[in-house]
Coordinates of C-alpha atoms and ligand atoms in Angstrom, one line a residue:
M7 CA -17.2 26.2 19.5
N8 CA -13.7 25.5 20.6
Q9 CA -11.4 25.4 17.6
I10 CA -8.9 23.2 19.2
A11 CA -11.5 20.5 19.8
A12 CA -12.4 20.8 16.2
G13 CA -9.0 19.5 15.2
E14 CA -10.0 16.2 16.8
V15 CA -12.6 15.4 14.2
V16 CA -11.5 17.7 11.4
E17 CA -7.9 17.1 10.8
R18 CA -7.7 17.9 7.1
P19 CA -10.0 18.5 4.1
A20 CA -10.4 14.7 3.6
S21 CA -11.8 14.3 7.1
V22 CA -14.4 17.0 6.3
V23 CA -15.4 15.1 3.2
K24 CA -15.7 11.9 5.2
E25 CA -18.0 13.4 7.9
L26 CA -20.2 15.0 5.3
M27 CA -20.5 11.8 3.3
E28 CA -21.3 9.8 6.3
N29 CA -24.1 12.3 7.2
A30 CA -25.5 11.8 3.7
F31 CA -25.3 8.0 4.2
D32 CA -27.3 8.3 7.5
A33 CA -29.8 10.5 5.7
G34 CA -30.6 7.7 3.2
A35 CA -29.0 9.4 0.1
T36 CA -28.9 7.4 -3.1
R37 CA -26.6 9.9 -4.8
I38 CA -23.8 12.2 -3.5
E39 CA -22.0 14.8 -5.5
I40 CA -18.8 16.2 -4.1
E41 CA -16.9 19.2 -5.4
V42 CA -13.6 20.5 -4.1
A43 CA -11.2 23.3 -5.1
G44 CA -7.7 24.0 -3.9
G45 CA -7.4 20.5 -2.4
G46 CA -10.4 21.3 -0.2
R47 CA -8.9 24.4 1.4
D48 CA -10.8 26.8 -0.8
L49 CA -14.0 24.8 -1.2
I50 CA -15.7 21.6 -0.3
R51 CA -19.3 21.2 -1.4
V52 CA -21.3 18.0 -0.7
A53 CA -24.8 17.6 -2.1
D54 CA -27.1 14.6 -1.4
D55 CA -30.6 13.5 -2.2
G56 CA -31.3 12.2 1.3
G57 CA -34.2 13.0 3.7
G58 CA -33.0 16.5 4.6
I59 CA -33.3 18.5 7.8
P60 CA -36.6 20.1 8.9
V61 CA -36.2 23.9 9.1
Q62 CA -36.8 24.0 12.9
E63 CA -33.9 21.6 13.4
L64 CA -31.5 23.3 11.1
P65 CA -30.0 25.6 13.7
L66 CA -29.4 22.6 16.0
A67 CA -27.5 20.7 13.3
V68 CA -24.6 23.2 13.6
E69 CA -24.6 23.3 17.3
S70 CA -22.1 21.3 19.3
H71 CA -23.4 18.0 20.7
A72 CA -26.6 18.2 18.8
T73 CA -27.4 14.9 17.2
S74 CA -30.7 13.6 16.0
K75 CA -29.3 10.1 16.0
I76 CA -29.1 9.0 19.6
E77 CA -32.1 9.1 21.9
S78 CA -30.7 7.5 25.0
A79 CA -27.5 6.3 26.4
A80 CA -28.6 2.7 25.7
D81 CA -28.4 3.6 22.0
L82 CA -24.7 4.0 22.3
E83 CA -24.5 0.2 22.6
A84 CA -26.2 -0.4 19.3
V85 CA -25.1 2.4 17.0
A86 CA -26.3 1.7 13.5
T87 CA -25.7 5.1 12.0
M88 CA -22.3 6.5 11.0
G89 CA -22.4 9.6 13.1
F90 CA -23.6 9.8 16.7
R91 CA -21.7 12.4 18.5
G92 CA -23.2 15.5 17.0
E93 CA -19.9 17.2 16.7
A94 CA -18.9 17.1 13.1
L95 CA -20.9 20.0 11.6
A96 CA -20.3 22.2 14.6
S97 CA -16.5 21.6 14.4
I98 CA -16.3 22.1 10.7
A99 CA -18.4 25.3 10.9
S100 CA -16.1 26.7 13.6
V101 CA -13.0 26.5 11.3
S102 CA -14.5 27.6 8.0
R103 CA -17.0 29.8 6.2
F104 CA -19.9 27.4 6.4
A105 CA -23.3 27.1 4.8
I106 CA -26.0 24.4 4.9
E107 CA -29.1 24.2 2.8
S108 CA -31.7 21.5 3.2
R109 CA -35.2 20.6 2.1
I110 CA -37.3 17.7 3.4
P111 CA -39.8 15.8 1.2
G112 CA -43.2 17.6 1.1
A113 CA -41.7 21.0 1.9
D114 CA -42.1 23.8 -0.7
E115 CA -38.6 25.1 -0.4
A116 CA -35.2 24.6 1.0
W117 CA -33.8 26.5 4.0
R118 CA -30.3 27.9 4.3
I119 CA -28.1 28.8 7.3
E120 CA -24.7 30.3 7.2
V121 CA -22.1 30.2 9.9
V122 CA -19.4 32.9 9.8
D123 CA -17.0 33.4 12.6
G124 CA -19.0 31.0 14.7
V125 CA -22.2 32.9 14.4
A126 CA -25.2 31.3 12.6
T127 CA -27.7 33.3 10.6
P128 CA -31.4 32.5 11.0
P129 CA -32.8 30.1 8.4
A130 CA -33.7 31.8 5.1
P131 CA -35.8 30.2 2.3
V132 CA -34.0 29.3 -0.9
A133 CA -34.8 27.3 -4.0
G134 CA -33.4 23.8 -4.2
P135 CA -34.3 20.1 -4.5
V136 CA -35.0 17.6 -1.6
G137 CA -31.8 16.7 0.2
T138 CA -28.9 18.6 1.8
R139 CA -26.2 20.7 0.4
I140 CA -23.2 21.8 2.5
E141 CA -20.6 24.3 1.5
V142 CA -17.3 24.7 3.4
R143 CA -15.1 27.5 2.2
N144 CA -11.7 28.8 3.5
L145 CA -11.1 25.7 5.7
F146 CA -8.8 26.5 8.6
H147 CA -8.5 30.2 7.5
A148 CA -8.4 31.2 11.2
V149 CA -6.3 28.3 12.3
P150 CA -2.8 28.9 10.8
A151 CA -1.3 25.9 12.7
R152 CA -3.7 23.5 11.0
R153 CA -3.3 25.2 7.6
R154 CA 0.5 24.9 7.7
F155 CA 0.2 21.3 8.5
L156 CA -1.6 20.6 5.2
K157 CA 0.2 19.1 2.3
S158 CA 0.2 20.4 -1.3
E159 CA -3.1 20.9 -3.1
T160 CA -2.5 17.7 -5.2
A161 CA -1.7 15.7 -2.1
E162 CA -4.8 16.9 -0.3
S163 CA -7.1 16.2 -3.2
A164 CA -5.5 12.8 -3.6
R165 CA -6.4 12.1 0.0
I166 CA -10.0 13.2 -0.6
A167 CA -10.2 10.9 -3.6
E168 CA -8.9 8.1 -1.4
I169 CA -11.5 8.6 1.3
V170 CA -14.3 8.9 -1.3
R171 CA -13.2 5.6 -2.9
L172 CA -12.9 3.9 0.5
L173 CA -16.4 5.0 1.5
A174 CA -17.7 4.0 -1.9
L175 CA -16.9 0.4 -1.0
A176 CA -19.0 0.6 2.1
R177 CA -22.1 1.7 0.1
P178 CA -22.3 0.3 -3.4
G179 CA -25.9 1.4 -3.7
I180 CA -25.0 5.1 -3.6
G181 CA -23.9 6.8 -6.7
L182 CA -20.8 9.0 -6.1
R183 CA -19.0 11.7 -8.0
L184 CA -16.0 13.7 -6.9
V185 CA -14.9 16.7 -8.9
S186 CA -11.6 18.4 -8.0
N187 CA -10.8 21.7 -9.7
G188 CA -13.2 20.8 -12.4
R189 CA -11.8 17.3 -13.0
A190 CA -13.8 14.2 -12.2
L191 CA -11.6 12.0 -9.9
V192 CA -14.3 9.6 -8.9
D193 CA -17.4 8.7 -10.9
L194 CA -19.2 5.6 -9.7
P195 CA -22.8 4.8 -10.5
G196 CA -24.9 3.2 -7.7
T197 CA -25.1 -0.6 -8.1
E198 CA -27.0 -3.5 -6.5
D199 CA -23.9 -5.6 -7.1
P200 CA -21.1 -5.0 -4.6
R201 CA -18.7 -6.9 -6.9
R202 CA -19.2 -4.2 -9.6
R203 CA -18.5 -1.4 -7.1
I204 CA -15.3 -3.2 -5.9
V205 CA -14.0 -3.5 -9.5
G206 CA -15.0 0.2 -10.1
V207 CA -12.8 1.2 -7.1
L208 CA -9.9 -1.2 -7.5
G209 CA -9.7 -0.7 -11.3
A210 CA -10.9 -2.5 -14.4
E211 CA -7.6 -4.6 -14.5
M212 CA -8.9 -6.5 -11.4
D213 CA -12.0 -7.7 -13.3
G214 CA -11.9 -11.5 -13.5
R215 CA -8.9 -11.6 -11.1
L216 CA -10.9 -11.6 -7.9
L217 CA -12.1 -14.5 -5.7
E218 CA -15.1 -14.4 -3.5
V219 CA -14.5 -15.0 0.2
R220 CA -17.3 -16.1 2.5
G221 CA -17.4 -17.3 6.1
E222 CA -19.2 -17.3 9.3
I223 CA -18.6 -18.0 13.0
G224 CA -20.7 -17.9 16.1
A225 CA -24.4 -18.6 16.6
P226 CA -27.3 -16.4 15.6
D227 CA -29.4 -16.9 18.7
D228 CA -26.9 -15.7 21.3
G229 CA -25.7 -12.7 19.3
T230 CA -22.2 -14.1 18.6
L231 CA -22.7 -14.5 14.9
V232 CA -20.1 -12.9 12.7
G233 CA -20.5 -12.9 8.9
L234 CA -17.7 -12.3 6.4
W235 CA -18.0 -11.5 2.8
G236 CA -15.6 -10.0 0.3
L237 CA -13.3 -10.3 -2.7
V238 CA -9.6 -10.9 -2.7
G239 CA -7.2 -10.6 -5.7
L240 CA -5.5 -13.6 -7.1
P241 CA -2.0 -14.1 -5.8
E242 CA -0.6 -12.6 -9.1
T243 CA -2.3 -9.2 -8.2
A244 CA -0.4 -8.8 -4.9
R245 CA 1.0 -5.4 -4.4
P246 CA 4.1 -3.9 -2.7
T247 CA 2.0 -2.2 0.0
S248 CA -1.1 -3.1 2.0
R249 CA -2.9 0.1 0.8
H250 CA -5.1 -2.0 -1.4
Q251 CA -6.7 -3.9 1.5
R252 CA -9.9 -2.5 2.9
F253 CA -11.8 -3.8 5.9
F254 CA -15.3 -2.8 6.9
L255 CA -17.1 -3.6 10.1
N256 CA -20.9 -3.2 9.9
G257 CA -20.4 -0.9 6.9
R258 CA -17.8 1.3 8.6
A259 CA -14.2 1.4 7.2
I260 CA -11.8 0.2 9.9
N261 CA -8.1 -0.2 10.4
D262 CA -7.1 -3.3 12.1
R263 CA -3.7 -4.8 11.9
S264 CA -4.8 -8.2 13.0
L265 CA -7.3 -8.5 10.1
S266 CA -4.6 -7.4 7.7
H267 CA -2.3 -10.0 9.1
A268 CA -5.0 -12.7 8.8
L269 CA -5.5 -11.9 5.2
K270 CA -1.9 -12.2 4.5
E271 CA -1.7 -15.5 6.4
G272 CA -4.5 -16.8 4.2
F273 CA -2.1 -16.2 1.2
R274 CA 0.9 -17.7 2.9
G275 CA 3.1 -19.5 0.4
L276 CA 1.3 -18.0 -2.5
I277 CA 2.8 -14.6 -2.6
E278 CA 6.3 -13.3 -1.9
P279 CA 6.9 -12.2 1.7
G280 CA 7.3 -8.6 0.7
R281 CA 4.0 -8.3 -1.1
H282 CA 0.5 -7.9 0.1
P283 CA -2.7 -9.3 -1.1
V284 CA -5.4 -7.0 -2.5
G285 CA -8.8 -7.5 -0.8
V286 CA -12.0 -5.9 0.3
L287 CA -13.6 -7.6 3.2
H288 CA -16.8 -6.9 5.1
L289 CA -17.5 -8.2 8.6
D290 CA -20.9 -8.0 10.2
M291 CA -21.6 -8.6 13.8
A292 CA -23.9 -7.5 16.6
P293 CA -22.8 -3.9 17.4
A294 CA -22.6 -4.7 21.1
R295 CA -19.6 -6.9 20.5
V296 CA -17.4 -4.1 19.2
D297 CA -16.4 -0.8 20.5
V298 CA -16.4 1.7 17.6
N299 CA -16.2 4.8 19.8
V300 CA -12.5 4.7 20.4
H301 CA -11.3 7.5 18.3
P302 CA -13.3 10.5 17.0
A303 CA -12.5 9.5 13.4
K304 CA -13.9 6.1 14.3
T305 CA -11.5 4.1 12.2
E306 CA -9.8 2.5 15.1
V307 CA -12.0 -0.3 16.4
R308 CA -11.6 -2.5 19.3
F309 CA -13.1 -6.0 19.3
R310 CA -14.2 -7.6 22.5
D311 CA -12.2 -10.6 21.3
A312 CA -10.2 -10.3 18.1
R313 CA -8.9 -13.9 17.9
P314 CA -11.9 -15.6 16.4
L315 CA -12.0 -12.9 13.7
H316 CA -8.4 -13.5 12.8
G317 CA -9.2 -17.2 12.3
L318 CA -12.4 -16.5 10.4
V319 CA -10.6 -14.3 7.9
R320 CA -7.6 -16.5 7.5
R321 CA -9.6 -19.7 7.0
A322 CA -12.2 -18.1 4.7
V323 CA -9.4 -16.7 2.5
R324 CA -7.6 -20.0 2.5
A325 CA -10.7 -21.8 1.6
A326 CA -11.4 -19.5 -1.4
L327 CA -7.8 -20.0 -2.6
E328 CA -8.1 -23.8 -2.2
S329 CA -11.4 -24.0 -4.0
A330 CA -9.8 -22.1 -6.9
D331 CA -7.0 -24.7 -6.8
L332 CA -4.4 -22.2 -6.1
V333 CA -2.9 -23.7 -2.9
R334 CA 0.1 -25.8 -3.6
D335 CA 1.7 -28.2 -1.1
I336 CA 3.9 -26.0 0.9
G337 CA 4.4 -28.2 4.0
I338 CA 7.9 -28.4 5.3
P339 CA 8.6 -31.4 7.6
E340 CA 9.9 -30.5 11.0
A341 CA 13.5 -31.4 11.8
P342 CA 13.5 -34.6 13.9
G343 CA 14.1 -33.6 17.5
G344 CA 15.1 -30.1 16.5
G345 CA 13.8 -27.3 18.6
E346 CA 16.4 -24.9 17.3
E347 CA 16.5 -23.4 13.9
P348 CA 18.9 -25.4 11.8
V349 CA 18.9 -23.3 8.7
R350 CA 19.9 -19.7 9.2
P351 CA 20.5 -16.8 6.9
I352 CA 24.1 -16.0 6.2
V353 CA 25.1 -12.4 6.9
E354 CA 28.9 -12.7 6.7
T355 CA 30.8 -13.1 3.4
R356 CA 33.8 -14.9 4.7
S357 CA 33.7 -18.3 3.2
M358 CA 31.6 -17.6 0.2
S359 CA 33.9 -15.1 -1.3
S360 CA 37.3 -15.7 -2.8
A361 CA 38.4 -12.1 -2.1
A362 CA 37.2 -12.3 1.4
S363 CA 39.2 -9.3 2.5
V364 CA 36.5 -6.8 3.2
P365 CA 34.3 -7.3 6.2
S366 CA 30.9 -6.3 5.1
V367 CA 28.2 -4.3 6.9
P368 CA 25.8 -6.9 8.1
S369 CA 22.8 -5.1 6.6
G370 CA 20.9 -8.3 6.5
S371 CA 20.9 -8.6 10.2
S372 CA 20.1 -4.9 10.8
T373 CA 17.0 -4.9 8.6
T374 CA 13.8 -6.5 9.9
A375 CA 12.0 -8.9 7.6
S376 CA 9.2 -6.6 7.0
G377 CA 11.2 -3.3 7.0
H378 CA 12.0 -2.0 3.6
G379 CA 15.4 -1.0 5.0
R380 CA 15.9 2.6 4.2
T381 CA 19.2 2.8 6.0
T382 CA 20.8 -0.1 4.2
G383 CA 21.1 2.0 1.1
F384 CA 23.4 4.4 3.0
E385 CA 25.4 1.6 4.4
R386 CA 25.9 0.1 1.0
R387 CA 26.8 3.3 -0.5
S388 CA 29.3 4.5 2.0
N389 CA 30.9 1.1 2.4
P390 CA 34.5 1.5 1.6
G391 CA 34.7 -2.1 0.4
L392 CA 32.6 -1.3 -2.6
D393 CA 34.9 -1.2 -5.6
L394 CA 33.4 1.4 -7.8
Q395 CA 35.7 0.7 -10.7
R396 CA 34.9 -3.0 -10.8
A397 CA 31.2 -2.3 -10.3
R398 CA 31.3 0.1 -13.3
E399 CA 32.9 -2.6 -15.4
A400 CA 30.3 -5.0 -14.4
I401 CA 27.5 -2.6 -15.3
A402 CA 28.9 -1.9 -18.7
D403 CA 26.6 -4.6 -19.9
V404 CA 23.8 -4.9 -17.5
P405 CA 22.3 -8.1 -18.9
L406 CA 24.2 -11.1 -17.6
N407 CA 27.1 -10.8 -19.9
T408 CA 30.3 -12.3 -21.1
A409 CA 32.6 -10.1 -19.0
A410 CA 32.5 -12.7 -16.2
V411 CA 32.8 -15.8 -18.3
E412 CA 36.6 -16.0 -17.7
V413 CA 35.8 -17.1 -14.1
L414 CA 33.6 -19.9 -15.2
P415 CA 36.1 -22.8 -15.1
T416 CA 37.3 -21.9 -11.6
L417 CA 33.9 -21.3 -10.2
V418 CA 31.9 -24.1 -11.7
G419 CA 34.9 -26.3 -11.9
R420 CA 35.8 -26.0 -8.2
D421 CA 32.4 -26.2 -6.8
A422 CA 29.5 -27.6 -8.8
V423 CA 26.5 -25.4 -9.0
L424 CA 23.0 -26.7 -9.6
Q425 CA 19.9 -24.7 -10.4
V426 CA 16.9 -26.2 -8.7
H427 CA 13.3 -25.3 -9.4
Q428 CA 14.5 -22.6 -11.6
S429 CA 14.8 -20.5 -8.6
F430 CA 17.7 -21.5 -6.4
L431 CA 21.4 -22.2 -7.0
V432 CA 22.8 -25.0 -4.8
T433 CA 26.6 -25.2 -4.2
Q434 CA 29.0 -25.8 -1.4
D435 CA 31.6 -23.9 0.6
A436 CA 34.0 -25.0 3.2
E437 CA 31.3 -25.1 5.9
G438 CA 28.5 -26.8 4.2
L439 CA 25.7 -26.7 1.7
V440 CA 24.9 -23.2 0.3
I441 CA 21.5 -22.4 -1.3
I442 CA 21.3 -19.1 -3.2
D443 CA 18.1 -17.3 -4.0
Q444 CA 18.9 -16.3 -7.6
H445 CA 16.6 -13.4 -7.7
A446 CA 17.7 -12.0 -4.3
L447 CA 21.4 -12.3 -5.3
H448 CA 20.9 -10.7 -8.7
E449 CA 18.8 -8.0 -7.2
R450 CA 21.6 -7.2 -4.8
V451 CA 24.2 -7.2 -7.5
M452 CA 22.0 -4.9 -9.6
F453 CA 21.6 -2.5 -6.7
E454 CA 25.3 -2.1 -6.3
Q455 CA 25.8 -1.6 -10.0
L456 CA 23.0 0.9 -10.3
H457 CA 24.3 2.9 -7.4
A458 CA 27.8 3.0 -8.9
R459 CA 26.5 3.9 -12.3
F460 CA 24.3 6.6 -11.0
A461 CA 27.2 8.2 -9.2
E462 CA 28.6 9.0 -12.7
G463 CA 25.6 10.9 -13.9
P464 CA 22.1 10.6 -15.1
L465 CA 21.2 7.2 -16.5
E466 CA 20.7 6.8 -20.2
S467 CA 17.2 6.6 -21.4
Q468 CA 15.2 5.8 -24.5
R469 CA 12.3 7.9 -25.7
Q470 CA 9.2 6.0 -26.4
L471 CA 7.9 6.5 -29.9
V472 CA 4.4 6.2 -28.5
P473 CA 4.1 7.1 -24.8
V474 CA 3.0 4.3 -22.6
V475 CA -0.2 5.3 -20.8
F476 CA -1.6 3.6 -17.7
D477 CA -4.4 4.0 -15.2
A478 CA -3.3 5.6 -11.9
E479 CA -5.0 6.7 -8.7
P480 CA -4.9 10.3 -7.7
A481 CA -2.5 9.4 -4.9
S482 CA 0.0 8.0 -7.4
I483 CA -0.3 11.0 -9.6
A484 CA 0.5 13.2 -6.6
A485 CA 3.5 11.0 -5.9
L486 CA 4.7 11.4 -9.5
E487 CA 4.7 15.1 -9.1
T488 CA 7.0 15.0 -6.1
L489 CA 9.3 12.3 -7.5
A490 CA 9.6 13.7 -11.0
P491 CA 13.0 15.4 -10.6
L492 CA 14.6 12.3 -9.2
L493 CA 12.9 10.1 -11.8
A494 CA 14.3 12.4 -14.6
R495 CA 17.8 11.8 -13.4
L496 CA 17.1 8.1 -13.5
G497 CA 16.0 8.4 -17.1
I498 CA 12.2 8.2 -16.5
D499 CA 10.2 10.9 -18.1
A500 CA 6.5 10.6 -17.1
V501 CA 3.7 13.0 -16.7
A502 CA 0.1 13.0 -15.6
A503 CA -2.3 12.3 -18.5
G504 CA -5.8 13.2 -17.6
P505 CA -7.3 12.8 -14.1
R506 CA -6.6 9.1 -13.9
G507 CA -3.7 8.4 -16.1
I508 CA 0.1 8.6 -16.4
A509 CA 2.1 8.7 -19.7
I510 CA 5.7 7.5 -19.8
H511 CA 7.7 9.3 -22.5
A512 CA 11.2 7.9 -21.7
F513 CA 12.5 5.0 -19.8
P514 CA 16.0 3.9 -18.7
S515 CA 17.8 1.9 -21.4
L516 CA 19.1 -0.6 -18.9
L517 CA 15.6 -1.5 -17.7
I518 CA 14.5 -1.9 -21.3
H519 CA 17.4 -4.2 -21.9
R520 CA 16.3 -6.2 -18.9
R521 CA 12.9 -6.4 -20.4
V522 CA 11.2 -4.4 -17.6
D523 CA 7.7 -3.4 -18.6
P524 CA 7.5 0.4 -18.0
A525 CA 3.9 0.8 -16.9
P526 CA 3.8 -1.8 -14.1
F527 CA 7.2 -0.7 -13.0
L528 CA 6.3 2.9 -12.5
A529 CA 2.8 2.0 -11.1
E530 CA 4.5 0.0 -8.4
L531 CA 7.1 2.7 -7.6
L532 CA 4.4 5.3 -7.3
D533 CA 2.3 3.0 -5.2
R534 CA 5.1 2.7 -2.7
A535 CA 5.7 6.4 -2.8
A536 CA 2.0 7.1 -2.2
D537 CA 2.3 4.7 0.8
G538 CA 5.0 6.9 2.2
Q539 CA 7.8 4.4 1.5
V540 CA 9.7 6.9 -0.5
D541 CA 10.9 9.8 1.6
H542 CA 11.1 12.6 -1.0
E543 CA 12.5 15.0 1.5
D544 CA 15.5 12.9 2.1
H545 CA 17.1 12.7 -1.4
E546 CA 19.6 10.0 -0.6
A547 CA 16.9 7.7 1.0
A548 CA 14.5 8.3 -1.9
L549 CA 17.2 7.4 -4.4
S550 CA 17.9 4.2 -2.5
E551 CA 14.2 3.3 -2.5
V552 CA 13.9 3.9 -6.2
L553 CA 17.1 1.9 -7.0
D554 CA 15.7 -0.9 -4.8
V555 CA 12.6 -1.2 -7.0
M556 CA 14.7 -0.9 -10.1
S557 CA 17.1 -3.6 -9.1
C558 CA 14.3 -5.8 -8.1
K559 CA 12.5 -5.5 -11.4
A560 CA 15.7 -5.8 -13.5
A561 CA 16.9 -8.9 -11.7
V562 CA 16.3 -12.5 -12.9
K563 CA 13.2 -13.8 -11.4
A564 CA 12.5 -17.0 -9.5
G565 CA 11.3 -19.3 -12.3
D566 CA 13.9 -18.0 -14.9
R567 CA 15.8 -20.9 -16.2
L568 CA 19.5 -20.1 -16.2
G569 CA 22.2 -21.6 -18.3
E570 CA 25.5 -22.8 -16.9
R571 CA 27.1 -19.7 -18.2
E572 CA 24.6 -17.4 -16.6
I573 CA 24.9 -19.1 -13.3
A574 CA 28.6 -18.7 -13.4
E575 CA 28.2 -15.0 -14.3
L576 CA 25.8 -14.4 -11.5
L577 CA 28.2 -16.0 -9.0
A578 CA 31.1 -14.1 -10.5
M579 CA 29.3 -10.8 -10.3
R580 CA 28.7 -11.5 -6.6
E581 CA 32.4 -11.9 -6.2
R582 CA 33.0 -8.7 -8.1
I583 CA 30.7 -6.7 -5.9
D584 CA 32.3 -8.6 -3.0
R585 CA 29.4 -8.1 -0.7
D586 CA 26.7 -10.4 0.2
G587 CA 24.2 -11.4 2.8
S588 CA 20.8 -10.0 2.0
C589 CA 19.0 -8.5 -0.9
P590 CA 18.0 -4.8 -0.6
H591 CA 14.7 -5.8 0.9
G592 CA 16.4 -7.4 3.8
R593 CA 15.7 -10.9 2.7
P594 CA 18.8 -13.2 2.7
T595 CA 20.4 -13.8 -0.6
H596 CA 21.4 -17.3 0.5
L597 CA 21.3 -19.8 3.3
R598 CA 23.9 -22.2 4.5
I599 CA 23.2 -25.6 6.0
P600 CA 26.3 -26.5 8.0
I601 CA 27.7 -29.9 7.2
A602 CA 27.5 -30.8 10.9
E603 CA 23.8 -30.1 10.7
I604 CA 23.4 -32.4 7.7
E605 CA 25.4 -35.1 9.5
R606 CA 23.2 -34.8 12.6
R607 CA 20.0 -35.2 10.5
F608 CA 21.4 -38.3 8.9
G609 CA 22.2 -39.7 12.3
R610 CA 25.9 -39.6 11.8
S611 CA 28.2 -38.6 14.6
P612 CA 30.0 -35.4 13.9
R613 CA 33.5 -35.7 12.5
Ligands
LIG706 P1 -23.9 13.4 13.9 O1 -23.7 12.9 12.5 O2 -22.9 12.7 14.8 O3 -25.2 13.3 14.5 P2 -23.2 15.9 12.8 O4 -22.6 17.1 13.4 O5 -22.4 15.2 11.7 O6 -23.5 14.9 14.0 O7 -24.6 16.2 12.3 C1 -25.5 16.8 13.1 C2 -27.0 16.5 12.7 O8 -27.3 17.2 11.5 C3 -27.2 15.1 12.4 O9 -27.6 14.4 13.6 C4 -28.4 15.2 11.5 O10 -29.6 15.3 12.2 C5 -28.2 16.5 10.7 N1 -27.5 16.3 9.4 C6 -26.2 16.5 9.1 N2 -26.0 16.3 7.8 C7 -27.1 15.8 7.3 C8 -27.5 15.4 5.9 N3 -26.6 15.4 4.9 N4 -28.8 15.1 5.8 C9 -29.7 15.1 6.8 N5 -29.4 15.5 8.0 C10 -28.1 15.8 8.3
LIG707 MG1 -22.1 13.1 11.4

C-alpha cells in the first residue's frame, strides 16, 4: 500500500480514531471503548461489540479497496454506511504496527491478523468476545514527514477527544469511552434520548438552556423531503467562536459554512455580532441529493442546492426563538428614498477629540467586521501618538475614577451627553450627531491602558484563598498549557485539575476590581485559543489577543447604567488616549450622523 496515499485518509491520530469509530458504527456496535497513549502516536486501540468480521474476510479487510459495503456502482448513489471506499484499514495498517482481532456471533473464538511493514500474517485463533478490536501502534513510525507535522501529545489527544465527542453526537445510542494515558476524557453512556447526549457533550451547564429546533421542507413522494432536528443554546450561551456548532447530514458530521451562517442569521439581533450561537443540528434527506464523496475525510459535503437548506435552518431557528418569546422587535425603518448608507462608522478622530493633533491609524477601516484583527494590536502599540505617561496615569485606577472629573464641566458643559438604553452615549460635534457605543469605547480605552501598563512589567495579581475550578474540554486544557507563560505574566495562575477541569489560583487585581468573573473569563480565552485565534508562536500577537479579551471583559457593558460623572470620565479617558475609531474587535466605537443627513431626512434644504 502506498504510504503517500495513506496520508489522504490518515492525516493524524484523530483521523485514525474517526475511521475506526465509523467502522464500529457500520458494524452495529452499541458500545465502543477507545484507548490511546502518547496522543495516539504510541497506541490507539478501539474495541466494539458489533457484528465482527468472518475469519475468511479478515485478510480482505486490510487490503486496499476491499470494502464489504458497496455491491455495485449504483450503491454509491445511496450510501447509508459511514465507510464505503475500503481504504481506511489498509492505509492505517501501512503506516503503523497494526493488529485486528474479530469474532462474529456464533463463532467459538476470535481471529487475529497482524500487519507489520505492510505484510499481513495469516489469521490465528485467539480468545475474545464478539466484536472487533483494532490496535494501532507506532503510527507514522516510518513516515517522518507526517510525524514531524504532528502537534504535542496533549494537542493530539485533545483532537482525538474532540472527534470522539463530535461522533458521539451522531450516535446517541452508542455508549462511548475514551481513555488517554489512563485518564478518561470522554465517558458517555448510550441513551435513547438525543437531548441527553447533547447535554453530555456540550456540558452540564447547558442543561435547561437549550431550545428545540424542528423543521421540514420538500415533499416525501418525490424524494425532496428534508427534515431538521436539533437543539440550540439560548442567546446568553453564545460563544466567542463557532466551534460549538455541530451539523450532521444523515448522521455524518459535516462542515458547511452556509449552514453555520444560517444558524447565526436565525439569532440575528439576539447575540452580539462577534459571538456565535451554540447548536447541534441534524439534517436528513435522500442521499441522492447530496454528494458526500467529495473529500476522503468526508466532512466536506456538497449539496445539489444549498439555498433551501439555508432558509430551512434560519427559519426553524428563528421560530424556536420566537416561540420561546426571545425575539424582540429589531426592525429598523428604511431611510426614505435612501439607497446609500447614511450612517457610517467614524474612523478619524479629528472633530471628536480636543487634542486632535495626532492622526490615528485607521484600524477600524483595516479590520473586517468578522476579523478579530490581530494586526491592530501592533498598530496600536507602535503608534507614536499613544502617550504612555498619560495612559499610565489613567490606569492608576482602572475603575472609572475621579482622575478625569476635572474635565467634567468642560465636556458635559460644552456638549450635552445623554445615555440612552443604558448602552449608548449621544452627543454632538461640529459635524453632527454622535452616538457612542459605551462598551466599545471603554473596551478600547482599557486596551490602551492595559498595553501601557503591561509594558512596565507583570500585572499585579491576587491569590485566591480557594482556587476557582471550572469544567473544561481537553482542547482548552491543551491551550492552557501553551498559554501558561504568557498568562503568568498577566497575573493569571491556572493549572489543569483532573481530566476535565481547570483551577485558577491567582487572577489579575484589575480584573477583580472590574468584577470580572475568573472562570468564564478564562474559559472564553482558552476557547478562543483552542480555536486557533491566539497565535502562541507569535508572542506579540498572542499578547494582543489576550489583552483584547481582558479589555472586553473589564469594560462597562451595554446595559450598565452610567452616572453623569462616569459618562464624563469615559469621554475624558477617550481624550486622554487620544485615539478612537473602533474597539479592538474592529467594531466602531461610535457613529456620526452628519447634520446634513438629518436635515435631508426632515425634508429641509441644506444650509
Ligand atoms: P470501508 O469502511 O470503507 O468499507 P475500511 O478500510 O474502513 O473500509 O474497512 C474495510 C472493511 O473491514 C469494511 O468494509 C468492513 O467489512 C470491515 N470492518 C472494518 N472495521 C470493522 C469493524 N469494526 N467491525 C466489522 N467490520 C469491520
Ligand atoms: Mg471504514
